[in-house]
Short mmCIF file of C-alpha atoms and ligand atoms in Angstrom, two decimals:
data_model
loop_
_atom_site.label_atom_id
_atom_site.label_comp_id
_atom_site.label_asym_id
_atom_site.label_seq_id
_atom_site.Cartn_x
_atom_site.Cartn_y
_atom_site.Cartn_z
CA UNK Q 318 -40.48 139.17 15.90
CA UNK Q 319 -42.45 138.80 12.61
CA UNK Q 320 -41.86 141.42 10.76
CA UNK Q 321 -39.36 144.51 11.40
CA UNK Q 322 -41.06 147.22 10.31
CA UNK Q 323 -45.12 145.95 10.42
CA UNK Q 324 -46.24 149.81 9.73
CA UNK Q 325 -44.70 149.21 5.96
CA UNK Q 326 -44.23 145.88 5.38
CA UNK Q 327 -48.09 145.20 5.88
CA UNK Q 328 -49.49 148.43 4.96
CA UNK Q 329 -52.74 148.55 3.04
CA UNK Q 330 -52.30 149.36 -0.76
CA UNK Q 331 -53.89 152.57 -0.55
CA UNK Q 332 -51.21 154.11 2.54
CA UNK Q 333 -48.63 152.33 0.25
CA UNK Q 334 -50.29 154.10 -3.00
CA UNK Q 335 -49.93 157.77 -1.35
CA UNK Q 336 -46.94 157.54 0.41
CA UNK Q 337 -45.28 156.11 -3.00
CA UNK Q 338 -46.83 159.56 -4.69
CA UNK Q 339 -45.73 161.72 -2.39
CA UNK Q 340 -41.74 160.49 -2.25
CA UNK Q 341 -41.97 160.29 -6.08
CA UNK Q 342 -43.08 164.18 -6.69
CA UNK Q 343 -40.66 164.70 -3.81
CA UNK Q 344 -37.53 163.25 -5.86
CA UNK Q 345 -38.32 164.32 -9.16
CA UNK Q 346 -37.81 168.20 -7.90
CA UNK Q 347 -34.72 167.01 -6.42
CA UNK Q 348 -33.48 165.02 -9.81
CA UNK Q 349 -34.78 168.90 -11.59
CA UNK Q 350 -33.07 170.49 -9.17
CA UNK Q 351 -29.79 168.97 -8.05
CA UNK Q 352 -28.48 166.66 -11.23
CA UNK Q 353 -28.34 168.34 -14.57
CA UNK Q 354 -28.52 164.70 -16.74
CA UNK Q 355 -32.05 164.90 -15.01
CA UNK Q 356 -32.70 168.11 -15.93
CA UNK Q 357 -31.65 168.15 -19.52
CA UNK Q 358 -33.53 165.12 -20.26
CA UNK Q 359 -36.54 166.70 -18.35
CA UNK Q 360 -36.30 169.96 -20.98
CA UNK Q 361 -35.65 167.64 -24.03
CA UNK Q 362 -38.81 165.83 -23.55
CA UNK Q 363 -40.72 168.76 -22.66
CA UNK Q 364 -41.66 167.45 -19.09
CA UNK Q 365 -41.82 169.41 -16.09
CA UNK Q 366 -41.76 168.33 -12.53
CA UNK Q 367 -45.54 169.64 -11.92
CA UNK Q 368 -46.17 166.62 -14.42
CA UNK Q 369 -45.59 163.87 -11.94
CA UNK Q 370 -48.87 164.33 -10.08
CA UNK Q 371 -49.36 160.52 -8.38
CA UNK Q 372 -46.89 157.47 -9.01
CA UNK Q 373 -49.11 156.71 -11.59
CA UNK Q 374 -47.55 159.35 -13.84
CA UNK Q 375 -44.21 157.27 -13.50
CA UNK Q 376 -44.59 156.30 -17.15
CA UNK Q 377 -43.69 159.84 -18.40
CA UNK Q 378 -40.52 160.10 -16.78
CA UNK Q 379 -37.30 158.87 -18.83
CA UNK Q 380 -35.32 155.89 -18.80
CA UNK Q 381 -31.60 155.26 -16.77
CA UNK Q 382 -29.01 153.00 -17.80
CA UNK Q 383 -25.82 151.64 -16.40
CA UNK Q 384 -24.07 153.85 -19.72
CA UNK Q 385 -25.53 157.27 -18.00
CA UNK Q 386 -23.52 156.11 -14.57
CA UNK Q 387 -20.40 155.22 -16.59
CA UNK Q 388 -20.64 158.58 -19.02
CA UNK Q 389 -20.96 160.50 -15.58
CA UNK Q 390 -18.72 158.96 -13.98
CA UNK Q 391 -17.24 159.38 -10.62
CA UNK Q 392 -20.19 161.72 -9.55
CA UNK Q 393 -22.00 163.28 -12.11
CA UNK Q 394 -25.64 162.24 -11.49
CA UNK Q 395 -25.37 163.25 -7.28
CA UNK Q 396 -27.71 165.10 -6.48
CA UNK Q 397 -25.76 166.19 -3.19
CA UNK Q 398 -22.31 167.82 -2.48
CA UNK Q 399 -19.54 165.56 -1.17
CA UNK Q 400 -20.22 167.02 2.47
CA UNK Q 401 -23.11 164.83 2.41
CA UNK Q 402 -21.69 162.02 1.24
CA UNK Q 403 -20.89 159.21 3.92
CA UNK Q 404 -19.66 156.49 1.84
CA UNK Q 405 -19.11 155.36 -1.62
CA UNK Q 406 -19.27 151.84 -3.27
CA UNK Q 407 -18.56 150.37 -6.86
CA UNK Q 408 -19.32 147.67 -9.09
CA UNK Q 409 -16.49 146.44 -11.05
CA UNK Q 410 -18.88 145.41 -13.74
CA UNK Q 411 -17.80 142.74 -16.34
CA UNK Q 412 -17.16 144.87 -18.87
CA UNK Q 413 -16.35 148.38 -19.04
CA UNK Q 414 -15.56 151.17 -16.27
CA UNK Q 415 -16.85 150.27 -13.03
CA UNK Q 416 -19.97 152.43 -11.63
CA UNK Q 417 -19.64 154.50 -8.67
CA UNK Q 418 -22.48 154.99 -6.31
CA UNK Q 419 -23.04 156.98 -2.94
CA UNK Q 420 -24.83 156.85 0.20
CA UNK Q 421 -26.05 160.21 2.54
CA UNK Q 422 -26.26 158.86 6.09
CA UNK Q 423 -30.08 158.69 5.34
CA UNK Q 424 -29.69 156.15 2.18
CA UNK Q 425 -27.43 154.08 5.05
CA UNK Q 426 -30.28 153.64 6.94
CA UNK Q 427 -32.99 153.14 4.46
CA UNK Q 428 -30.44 150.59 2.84
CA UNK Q 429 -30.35 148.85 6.54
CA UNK Q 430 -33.52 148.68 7.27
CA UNK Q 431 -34.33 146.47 4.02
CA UNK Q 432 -31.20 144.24 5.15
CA UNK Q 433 -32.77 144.12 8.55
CA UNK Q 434 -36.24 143.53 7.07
CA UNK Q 435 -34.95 140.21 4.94
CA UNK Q 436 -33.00 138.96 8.18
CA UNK Q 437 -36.13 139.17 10.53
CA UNK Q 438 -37.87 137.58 7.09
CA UNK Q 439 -35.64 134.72 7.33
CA UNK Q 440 -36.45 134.11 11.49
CA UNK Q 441 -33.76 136.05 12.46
CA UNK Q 442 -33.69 137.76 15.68
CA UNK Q 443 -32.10 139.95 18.16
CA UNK Q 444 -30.10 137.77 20.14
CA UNK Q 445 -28.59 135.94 17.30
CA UNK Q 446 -25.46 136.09 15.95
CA UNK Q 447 -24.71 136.24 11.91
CA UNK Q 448 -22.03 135.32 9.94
CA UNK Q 449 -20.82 137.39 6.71
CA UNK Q 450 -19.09 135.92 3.96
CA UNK Q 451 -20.31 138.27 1.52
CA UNK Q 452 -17.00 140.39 0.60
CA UNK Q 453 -16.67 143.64 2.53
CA UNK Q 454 -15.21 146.27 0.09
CA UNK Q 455 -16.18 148.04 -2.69
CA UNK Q 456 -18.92 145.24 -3.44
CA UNK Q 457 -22.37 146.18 -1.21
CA UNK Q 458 -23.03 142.53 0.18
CA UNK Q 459 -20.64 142.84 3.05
CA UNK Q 460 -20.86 145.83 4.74
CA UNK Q 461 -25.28 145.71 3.67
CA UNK Q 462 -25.79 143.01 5.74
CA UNK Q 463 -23.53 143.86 8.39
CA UNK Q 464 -25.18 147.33 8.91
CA UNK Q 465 -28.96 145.24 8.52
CA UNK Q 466 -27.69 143.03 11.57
CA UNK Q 467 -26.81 145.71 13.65
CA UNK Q 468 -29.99 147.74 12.72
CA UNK Q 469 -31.63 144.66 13.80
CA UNK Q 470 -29.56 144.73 17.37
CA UNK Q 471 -28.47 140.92 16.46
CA UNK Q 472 -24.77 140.15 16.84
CA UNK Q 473 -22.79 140.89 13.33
CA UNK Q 474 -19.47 138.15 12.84
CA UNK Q 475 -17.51 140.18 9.98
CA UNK Q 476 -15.81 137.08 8.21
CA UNK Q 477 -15.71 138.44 4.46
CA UNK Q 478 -15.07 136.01 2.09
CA UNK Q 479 -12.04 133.34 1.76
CA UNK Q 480 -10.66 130.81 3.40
CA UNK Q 481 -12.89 128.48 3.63
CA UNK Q 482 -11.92 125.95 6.27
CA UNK Q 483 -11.51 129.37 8.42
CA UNK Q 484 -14.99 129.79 7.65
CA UNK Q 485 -15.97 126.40 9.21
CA UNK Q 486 -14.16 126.53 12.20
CA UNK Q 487 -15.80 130.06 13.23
CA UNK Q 488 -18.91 128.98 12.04
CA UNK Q 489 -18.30 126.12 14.53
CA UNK Q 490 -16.37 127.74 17.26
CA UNK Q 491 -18.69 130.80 17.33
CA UNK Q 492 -22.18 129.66 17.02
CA UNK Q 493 -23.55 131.43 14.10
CA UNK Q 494 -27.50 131.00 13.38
CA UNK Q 495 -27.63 132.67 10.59
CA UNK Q 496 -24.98 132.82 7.39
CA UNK Q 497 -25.05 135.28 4.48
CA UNK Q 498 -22.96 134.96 1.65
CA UNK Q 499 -23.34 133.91 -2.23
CA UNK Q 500 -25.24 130.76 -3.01
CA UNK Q 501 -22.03 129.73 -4.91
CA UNK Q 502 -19.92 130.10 -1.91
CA UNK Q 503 -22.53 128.43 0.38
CA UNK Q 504 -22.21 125.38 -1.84
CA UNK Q 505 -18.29 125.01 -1.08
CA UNK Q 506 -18.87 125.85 2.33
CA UNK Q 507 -21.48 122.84 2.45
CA UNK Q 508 -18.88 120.84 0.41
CA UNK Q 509 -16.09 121.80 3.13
CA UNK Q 510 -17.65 120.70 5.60
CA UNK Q 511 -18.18 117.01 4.29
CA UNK Q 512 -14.44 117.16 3.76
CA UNK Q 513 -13.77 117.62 6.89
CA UNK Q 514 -15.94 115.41 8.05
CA UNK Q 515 -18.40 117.56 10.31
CA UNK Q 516 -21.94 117.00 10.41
CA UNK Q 517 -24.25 120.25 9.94
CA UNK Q 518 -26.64 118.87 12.29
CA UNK Q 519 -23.95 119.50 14.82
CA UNK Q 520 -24.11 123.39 14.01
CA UNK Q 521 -26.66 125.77 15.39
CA UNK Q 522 -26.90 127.38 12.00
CA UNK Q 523 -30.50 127.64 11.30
CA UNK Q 524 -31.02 130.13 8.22
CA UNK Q 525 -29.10 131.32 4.97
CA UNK Q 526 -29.14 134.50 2.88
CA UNK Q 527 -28.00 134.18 -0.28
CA UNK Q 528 -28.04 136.28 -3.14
CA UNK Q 529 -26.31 138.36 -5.49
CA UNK Q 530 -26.42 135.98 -8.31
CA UNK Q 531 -28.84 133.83 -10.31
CA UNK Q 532 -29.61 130.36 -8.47
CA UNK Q 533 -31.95 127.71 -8.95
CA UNK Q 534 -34.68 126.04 -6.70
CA UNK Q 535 -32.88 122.80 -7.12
CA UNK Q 536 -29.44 125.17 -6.11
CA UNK Q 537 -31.72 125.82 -2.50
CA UNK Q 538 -32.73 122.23 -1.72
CA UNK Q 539 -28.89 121.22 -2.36
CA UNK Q 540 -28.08 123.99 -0.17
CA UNK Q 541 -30.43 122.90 2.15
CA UNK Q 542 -29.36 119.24 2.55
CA UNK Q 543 -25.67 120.36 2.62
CA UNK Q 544 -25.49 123.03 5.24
CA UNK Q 545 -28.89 121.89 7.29
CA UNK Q 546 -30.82 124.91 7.14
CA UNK Q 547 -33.37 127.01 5.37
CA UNK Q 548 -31.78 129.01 2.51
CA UNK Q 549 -34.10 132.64 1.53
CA UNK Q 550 -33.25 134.86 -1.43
CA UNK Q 551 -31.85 138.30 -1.15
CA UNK Q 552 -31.82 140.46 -4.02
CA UNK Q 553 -30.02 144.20 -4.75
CA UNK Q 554 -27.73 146.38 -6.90
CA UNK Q 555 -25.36 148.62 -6.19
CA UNK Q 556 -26.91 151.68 -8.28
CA UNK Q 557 -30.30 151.01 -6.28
CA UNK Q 558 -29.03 149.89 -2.76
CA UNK Q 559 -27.04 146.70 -2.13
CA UNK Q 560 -28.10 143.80 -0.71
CA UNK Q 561 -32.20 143.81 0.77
CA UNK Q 562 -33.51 145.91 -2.24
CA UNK Q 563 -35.71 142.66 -1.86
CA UNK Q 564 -36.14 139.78 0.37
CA UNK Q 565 -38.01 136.06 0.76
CA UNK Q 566 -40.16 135.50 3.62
CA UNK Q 567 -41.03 131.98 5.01
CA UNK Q 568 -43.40 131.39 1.82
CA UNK Q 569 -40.17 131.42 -0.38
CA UNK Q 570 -41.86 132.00 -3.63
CA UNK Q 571 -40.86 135.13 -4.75
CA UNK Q 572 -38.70 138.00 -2.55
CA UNK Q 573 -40.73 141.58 -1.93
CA UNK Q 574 -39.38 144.33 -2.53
CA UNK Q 575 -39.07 147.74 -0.58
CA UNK Q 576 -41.67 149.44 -2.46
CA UNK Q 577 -41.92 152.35 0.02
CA UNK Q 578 -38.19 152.81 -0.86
CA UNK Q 579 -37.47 151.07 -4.41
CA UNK Q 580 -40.77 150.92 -6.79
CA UNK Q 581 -40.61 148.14 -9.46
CA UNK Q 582 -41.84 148.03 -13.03
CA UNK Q 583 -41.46 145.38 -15.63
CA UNK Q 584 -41.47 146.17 -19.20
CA UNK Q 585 -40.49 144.45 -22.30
CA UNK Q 586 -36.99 145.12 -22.78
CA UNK Q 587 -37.71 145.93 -26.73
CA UNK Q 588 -40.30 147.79 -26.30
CA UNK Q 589 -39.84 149.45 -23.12
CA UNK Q 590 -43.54 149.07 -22.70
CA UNK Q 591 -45.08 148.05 -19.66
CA UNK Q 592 -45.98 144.55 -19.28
CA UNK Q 593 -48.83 143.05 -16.96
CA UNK Q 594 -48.13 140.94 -13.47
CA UNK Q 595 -46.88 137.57 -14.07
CA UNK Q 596 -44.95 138.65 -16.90
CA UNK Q 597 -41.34 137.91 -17.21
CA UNK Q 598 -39.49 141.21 -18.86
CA UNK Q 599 -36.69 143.68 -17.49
CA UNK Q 600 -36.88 145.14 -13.83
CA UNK Q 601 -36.74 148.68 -13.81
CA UNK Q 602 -36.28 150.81 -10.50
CA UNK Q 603 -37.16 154.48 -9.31
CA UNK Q 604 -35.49 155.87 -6.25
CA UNK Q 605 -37.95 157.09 -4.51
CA UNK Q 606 -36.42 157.86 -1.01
CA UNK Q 607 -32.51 158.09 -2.34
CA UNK Q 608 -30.76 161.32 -1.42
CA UNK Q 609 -27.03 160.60 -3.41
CA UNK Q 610 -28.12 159.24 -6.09
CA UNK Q 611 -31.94 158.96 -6.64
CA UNK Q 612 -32.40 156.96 -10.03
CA UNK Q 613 -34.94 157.45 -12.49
CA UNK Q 614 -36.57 154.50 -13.95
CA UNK Q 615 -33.06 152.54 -14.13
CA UNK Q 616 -33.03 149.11 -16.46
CA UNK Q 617 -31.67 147.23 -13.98
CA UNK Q 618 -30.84 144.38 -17.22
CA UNK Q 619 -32.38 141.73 -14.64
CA UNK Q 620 -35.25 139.53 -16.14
CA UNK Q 621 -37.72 138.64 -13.44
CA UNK Q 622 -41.97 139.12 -13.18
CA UNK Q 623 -43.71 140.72 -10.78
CA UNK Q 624 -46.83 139.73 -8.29
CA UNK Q 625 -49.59 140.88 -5.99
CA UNK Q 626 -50.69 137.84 -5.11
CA UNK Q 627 -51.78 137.91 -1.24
CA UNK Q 628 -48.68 135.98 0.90
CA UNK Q 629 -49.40 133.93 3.90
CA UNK Q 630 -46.87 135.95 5.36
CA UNK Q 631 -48.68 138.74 6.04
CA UNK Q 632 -46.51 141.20 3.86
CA UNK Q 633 -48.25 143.22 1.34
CA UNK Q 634 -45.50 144.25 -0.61
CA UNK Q 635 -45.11 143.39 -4.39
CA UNK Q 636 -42.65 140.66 -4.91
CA UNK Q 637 -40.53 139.51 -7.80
CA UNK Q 638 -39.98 136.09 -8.56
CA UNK Q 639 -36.31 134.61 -8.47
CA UNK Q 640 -34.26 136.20 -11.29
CA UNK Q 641 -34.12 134.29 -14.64
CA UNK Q 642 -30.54 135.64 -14.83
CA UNK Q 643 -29.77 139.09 -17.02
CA UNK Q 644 -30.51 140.03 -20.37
CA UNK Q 645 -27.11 140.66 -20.91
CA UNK Q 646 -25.63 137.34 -19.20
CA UNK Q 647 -28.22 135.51 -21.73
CA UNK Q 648 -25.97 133.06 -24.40
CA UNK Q 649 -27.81 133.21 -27.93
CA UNK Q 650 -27.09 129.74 -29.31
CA UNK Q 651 -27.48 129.45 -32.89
CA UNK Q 652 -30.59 132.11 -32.54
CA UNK Q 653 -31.56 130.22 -28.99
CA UNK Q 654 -31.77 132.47 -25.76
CA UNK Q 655 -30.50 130.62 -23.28
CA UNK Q 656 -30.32 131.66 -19.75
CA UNK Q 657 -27.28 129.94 -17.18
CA UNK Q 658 -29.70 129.07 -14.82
CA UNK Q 659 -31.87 126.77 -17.06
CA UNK Q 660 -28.67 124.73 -17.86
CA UNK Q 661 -28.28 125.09 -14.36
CA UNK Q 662 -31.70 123.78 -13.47
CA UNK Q 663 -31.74 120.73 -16.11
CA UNK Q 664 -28.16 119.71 -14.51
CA UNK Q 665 -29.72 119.24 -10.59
CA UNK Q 666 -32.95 118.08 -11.52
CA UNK Q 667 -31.23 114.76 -13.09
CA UNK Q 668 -29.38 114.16 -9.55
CA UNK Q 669 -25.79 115.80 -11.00
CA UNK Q 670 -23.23 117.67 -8.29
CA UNK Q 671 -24.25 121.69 -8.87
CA UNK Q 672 -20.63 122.42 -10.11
CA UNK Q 673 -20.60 123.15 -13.60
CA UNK Q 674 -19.21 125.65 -16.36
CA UNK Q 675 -20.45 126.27 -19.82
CA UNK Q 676 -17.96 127.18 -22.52
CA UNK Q 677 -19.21 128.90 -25.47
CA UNK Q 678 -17.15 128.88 -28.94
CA UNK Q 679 -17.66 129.24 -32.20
CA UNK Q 680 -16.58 127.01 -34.77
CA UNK Q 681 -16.60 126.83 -38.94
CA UNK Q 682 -19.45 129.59 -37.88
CA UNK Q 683 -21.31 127.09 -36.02
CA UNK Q 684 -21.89 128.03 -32.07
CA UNK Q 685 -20.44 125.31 -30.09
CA UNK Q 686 -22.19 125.10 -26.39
CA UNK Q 687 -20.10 123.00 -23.74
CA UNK Q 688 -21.11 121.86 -20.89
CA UNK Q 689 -18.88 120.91 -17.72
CA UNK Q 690 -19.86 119.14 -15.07
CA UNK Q 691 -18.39 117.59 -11.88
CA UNK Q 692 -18.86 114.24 -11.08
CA UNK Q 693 -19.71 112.97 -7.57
CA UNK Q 694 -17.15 110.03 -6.31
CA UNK Q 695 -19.31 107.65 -6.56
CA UNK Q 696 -20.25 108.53 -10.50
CA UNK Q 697 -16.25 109.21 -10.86
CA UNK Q 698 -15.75 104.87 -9.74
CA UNK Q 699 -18.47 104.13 -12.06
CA UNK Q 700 -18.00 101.79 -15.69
CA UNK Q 701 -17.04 104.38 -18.05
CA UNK Q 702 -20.22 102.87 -20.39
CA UNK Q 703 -22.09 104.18 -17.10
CA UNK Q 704 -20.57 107.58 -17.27
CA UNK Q 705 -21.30 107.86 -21.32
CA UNK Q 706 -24.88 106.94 -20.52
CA UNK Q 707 -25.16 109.77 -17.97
CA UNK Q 708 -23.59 112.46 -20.74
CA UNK Q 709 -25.94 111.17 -22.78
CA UNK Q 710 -29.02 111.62 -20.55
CA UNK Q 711 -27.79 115.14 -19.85
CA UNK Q 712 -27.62 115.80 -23.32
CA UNK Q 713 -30.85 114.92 -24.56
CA UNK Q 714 -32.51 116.64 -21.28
CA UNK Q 715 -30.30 120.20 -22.41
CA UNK Q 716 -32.05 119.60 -25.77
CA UNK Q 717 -35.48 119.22 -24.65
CA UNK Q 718 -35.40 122.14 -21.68
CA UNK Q 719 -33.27 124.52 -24.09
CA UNK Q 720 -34.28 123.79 -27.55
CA UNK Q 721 -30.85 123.89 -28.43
CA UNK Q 722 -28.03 120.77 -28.68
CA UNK Q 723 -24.96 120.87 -26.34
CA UNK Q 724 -22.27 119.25 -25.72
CA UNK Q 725 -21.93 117.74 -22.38
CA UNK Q 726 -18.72 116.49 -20.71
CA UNK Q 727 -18.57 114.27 -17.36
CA UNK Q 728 -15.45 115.91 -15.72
CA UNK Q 729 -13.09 114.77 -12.45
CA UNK Q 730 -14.74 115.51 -9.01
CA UNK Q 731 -13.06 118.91 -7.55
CA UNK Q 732 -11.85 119.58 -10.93
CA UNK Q 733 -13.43 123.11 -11.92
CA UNK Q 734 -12.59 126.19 -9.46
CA UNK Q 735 -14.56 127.47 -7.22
CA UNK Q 736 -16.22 131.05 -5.90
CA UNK Q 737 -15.61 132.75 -2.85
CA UNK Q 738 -18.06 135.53 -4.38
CA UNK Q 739 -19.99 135.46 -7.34
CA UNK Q 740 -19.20 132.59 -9.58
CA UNK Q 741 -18.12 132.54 -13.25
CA UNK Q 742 -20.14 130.38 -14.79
CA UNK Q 743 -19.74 130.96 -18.53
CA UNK Q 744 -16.69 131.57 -20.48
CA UNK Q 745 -17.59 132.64 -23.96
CA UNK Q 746 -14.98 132.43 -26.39
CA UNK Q 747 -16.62 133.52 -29.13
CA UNK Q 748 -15.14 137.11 -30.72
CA UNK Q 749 -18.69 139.24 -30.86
O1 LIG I 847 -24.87 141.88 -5.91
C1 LIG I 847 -25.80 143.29 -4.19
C2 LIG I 847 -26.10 142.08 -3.37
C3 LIG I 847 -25.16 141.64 -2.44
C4 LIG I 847 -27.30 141.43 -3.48
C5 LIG I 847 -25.44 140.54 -1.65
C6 LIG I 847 -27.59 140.34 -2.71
C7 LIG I 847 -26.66 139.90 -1.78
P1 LIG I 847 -24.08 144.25 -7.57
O2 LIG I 847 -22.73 143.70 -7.42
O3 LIG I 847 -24.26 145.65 -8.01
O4 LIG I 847 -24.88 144.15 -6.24
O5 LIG I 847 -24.85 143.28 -8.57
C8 LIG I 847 -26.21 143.44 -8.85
O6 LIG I 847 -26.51 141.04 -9.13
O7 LIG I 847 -28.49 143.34 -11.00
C9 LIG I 847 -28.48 140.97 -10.39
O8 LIG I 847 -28.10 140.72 -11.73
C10 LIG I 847 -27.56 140.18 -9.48
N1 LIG I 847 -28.30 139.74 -8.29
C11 LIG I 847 -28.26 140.28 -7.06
N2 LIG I 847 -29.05 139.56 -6.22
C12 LIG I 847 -29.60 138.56 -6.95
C13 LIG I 847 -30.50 137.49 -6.67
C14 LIG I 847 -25.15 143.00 -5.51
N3 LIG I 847 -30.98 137.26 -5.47
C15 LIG I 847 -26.69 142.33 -9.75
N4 LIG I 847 -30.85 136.67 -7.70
C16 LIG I 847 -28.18 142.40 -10.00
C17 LIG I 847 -30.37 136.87 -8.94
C18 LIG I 847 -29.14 138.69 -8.28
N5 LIG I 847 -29.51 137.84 -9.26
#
């Protein structure tokens, strides 16, 4: 099986262009209709649902952000009764209240289909069995993929996330092919696995999914080499759908998205205008076959670029490139943006192990940007001249790739924690 659904997922642009219109005039009645935030921004900006002719008037509508879930919260922007309702999920958020979103049995399915779209996207098929380390809960990831694997008619292994040498001996004792989980947790699972001395060749594992958090190409390859398989991209959010919002194909450069579900824009975060393909600026979403909660235009905070390049895979939908990270995850360093996963890239592309954590303080005024790193065992028996020379080869790479000076710290092997879900990789102490 190439594709799951071939009738979408290589659709001319035209079918894709009217079906897009019609779902969009479709859920703007229902967002005028059903949700009164919608509504009352509608009459404040003098716009009336007759106005949305094509998807092309999508510029006229308003704006969502995360602050309109949290000042509605539980339930104020569902557009259906609680009858209709057949389950609810949350994001705890890093700061704030968490946001409460709902699914109709309809946005279950849609939801499952893109999960089952980025599984057959990765080579999976029916007959194999997949193992989910995502957490089931509250967070999407768990119970996303699980529904895409059964949507799929493949065999679903429910592990959630924890225990890690648990995690190896089922992914030993019950064949997985495929694993899903964060890239983080992937890592330690890789690293587990040296420690207890199995070789991934000896598993059938053939494919990852891992998403919900930044990572690096130099993150895949380690991924690669330490668990034996292919790694693809997932991407989702909670307020949109969870996980399979988009997905990589076998081209890996860039995941597409579920247009006929989920249409993209980029604009320039400070502007809020538009910006052309290729562009890196803020990912913005419209709902446009959501029954619970069908968002308008919501600033999804995530910094990525969009393109229509033609894939050898066949699919014609849009994709965005891998994630920069999130506006509001970026560290400004004495004026300096600077995203996690550029430290993140500079550390594996000199050779270093991909466990690190930045610490952020502030100092006489002065921000003071740490970075930790693990060393390997080998590194950790080396001269300590060797070990000063490697901090100082780090350092000088951070200030050429960043722009900015940090200060970089060699640290024991298995000395900074590790993730079961999504990992912490900054801790800012600065009081701003
Ligand atoms: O993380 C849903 C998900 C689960 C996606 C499992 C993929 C796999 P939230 O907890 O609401 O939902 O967090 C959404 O996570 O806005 C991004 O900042 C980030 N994110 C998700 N996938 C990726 C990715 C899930 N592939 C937030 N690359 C999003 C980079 C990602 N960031």
């Amino acid at each position: 099986m190439k594709y799951f659904q071939p009738e979408i997922e290589t659709a001319s642009r035209e079918y894709l262009h009217a079906l897009q219109s019609a779902r969009l005039i479709k859920m703007v009645y229902n967002c005028y209709n059903n949700v009164p935030f919608y509504k009352k921004k509608f009459d404040e900006m003098g716009l009336l649902p007759q106005d949305i002719k094509s998807i092309d008037d999508i510029t006229k509508l308003p704006f969502t952000v995360k602050q309109d879930l949290r000042d509605n919260y539980p339930y104020g922007l569902f557009a259906v009764g609680r009858d209709k309702l057949k389950r609810i999920h949350a994001s705890s958020g890093t700061t704030g209240k968490q946001t409460v979103v709902g699914y109709t049995e309809g946005d279950i399915d849609r939801w499952s289909q893109g999960a089952a779209r980025a599984l057959v996207a990765a080579g999976g098929k029916k007959d194999d069995y997949v193992h989910i380390s995502y957490g089931y809960g509250l967070f999407t990831g768990g119970l996303g993929l699980h529904y895409g694997t059964e949507k799929l008619g493949a065999t679903a292994i429910p592990v959630s996330s924890g225990n890690t040498k648990r995690q190896v001996q089922i992914l030993q004792d019950f064949q997985s092919d495929i694993i899903c989980c964060t890239p983080s947790y992937a890592m330690f699972i890789g690293e587990t696995l040296k420690e207890m001395n199995i070789d991934p060749k000896t598993l059938p594992l053939r494919a990852g999914i891992f998403g919900a958090e930044a990572w690096s190409e130099n993150m895949r390859k380690e991924i690669e080499k330490v668990l034996d398989i292919k790694a693809y991209d997932i991407y989702g959010l909670s307020e949109i759908a969870g996980p399979g919002v988009a997905y990589e194909c076998e081209e890996q450069t860039g995941m597409h998205i579920c247009e006929d579900y989920f249409y993209p824009e980029i604009v320039d975060p400070d502007t809020l205008e538009p910006v052309p393909d290729g562009t890196y600026g803020e990912l913005v979403f419209t709902c446009i076959g959501k029954e619970a909660l069908p968002l308008i235009r919501y600033r999804t905070r995530d910094i990525t670029a969009l393109t229509r390049e033609k894939c050898s895979c066949g699919r014609t939908l849009v994709k965005m490139l891998k994630p920069r990270g999130r506006s509001d995850d970026m560290l400004i360093i004495r004026g300096v943006n600077v995203f996690p996963a550029q430290v993140e890239h500079v550390i594996l592309s000199l050779g270093m192990e991909p466990n690190y954590q930045i610490i952020v303080d502030r100092v006489n005024n002065l921000d003071i940007m740490k970075v930790c790193i693990e060393m390997s065992d080998e590194l950790f028996s080396d001269s300590v001249r060797h070990i000063e020379e490697t901090e100082a080869k780090i350092k000088g790479a951070m200030q050429t790739t960043l722009g900015v000076s940090a200060v970089v710290k060699l640290v024991e092997p298995h000395s900074l924690p590790r993730s079961e879900g999504k990992a912490v990789r900054v801790i800012d102490n600065r009081k701003i």
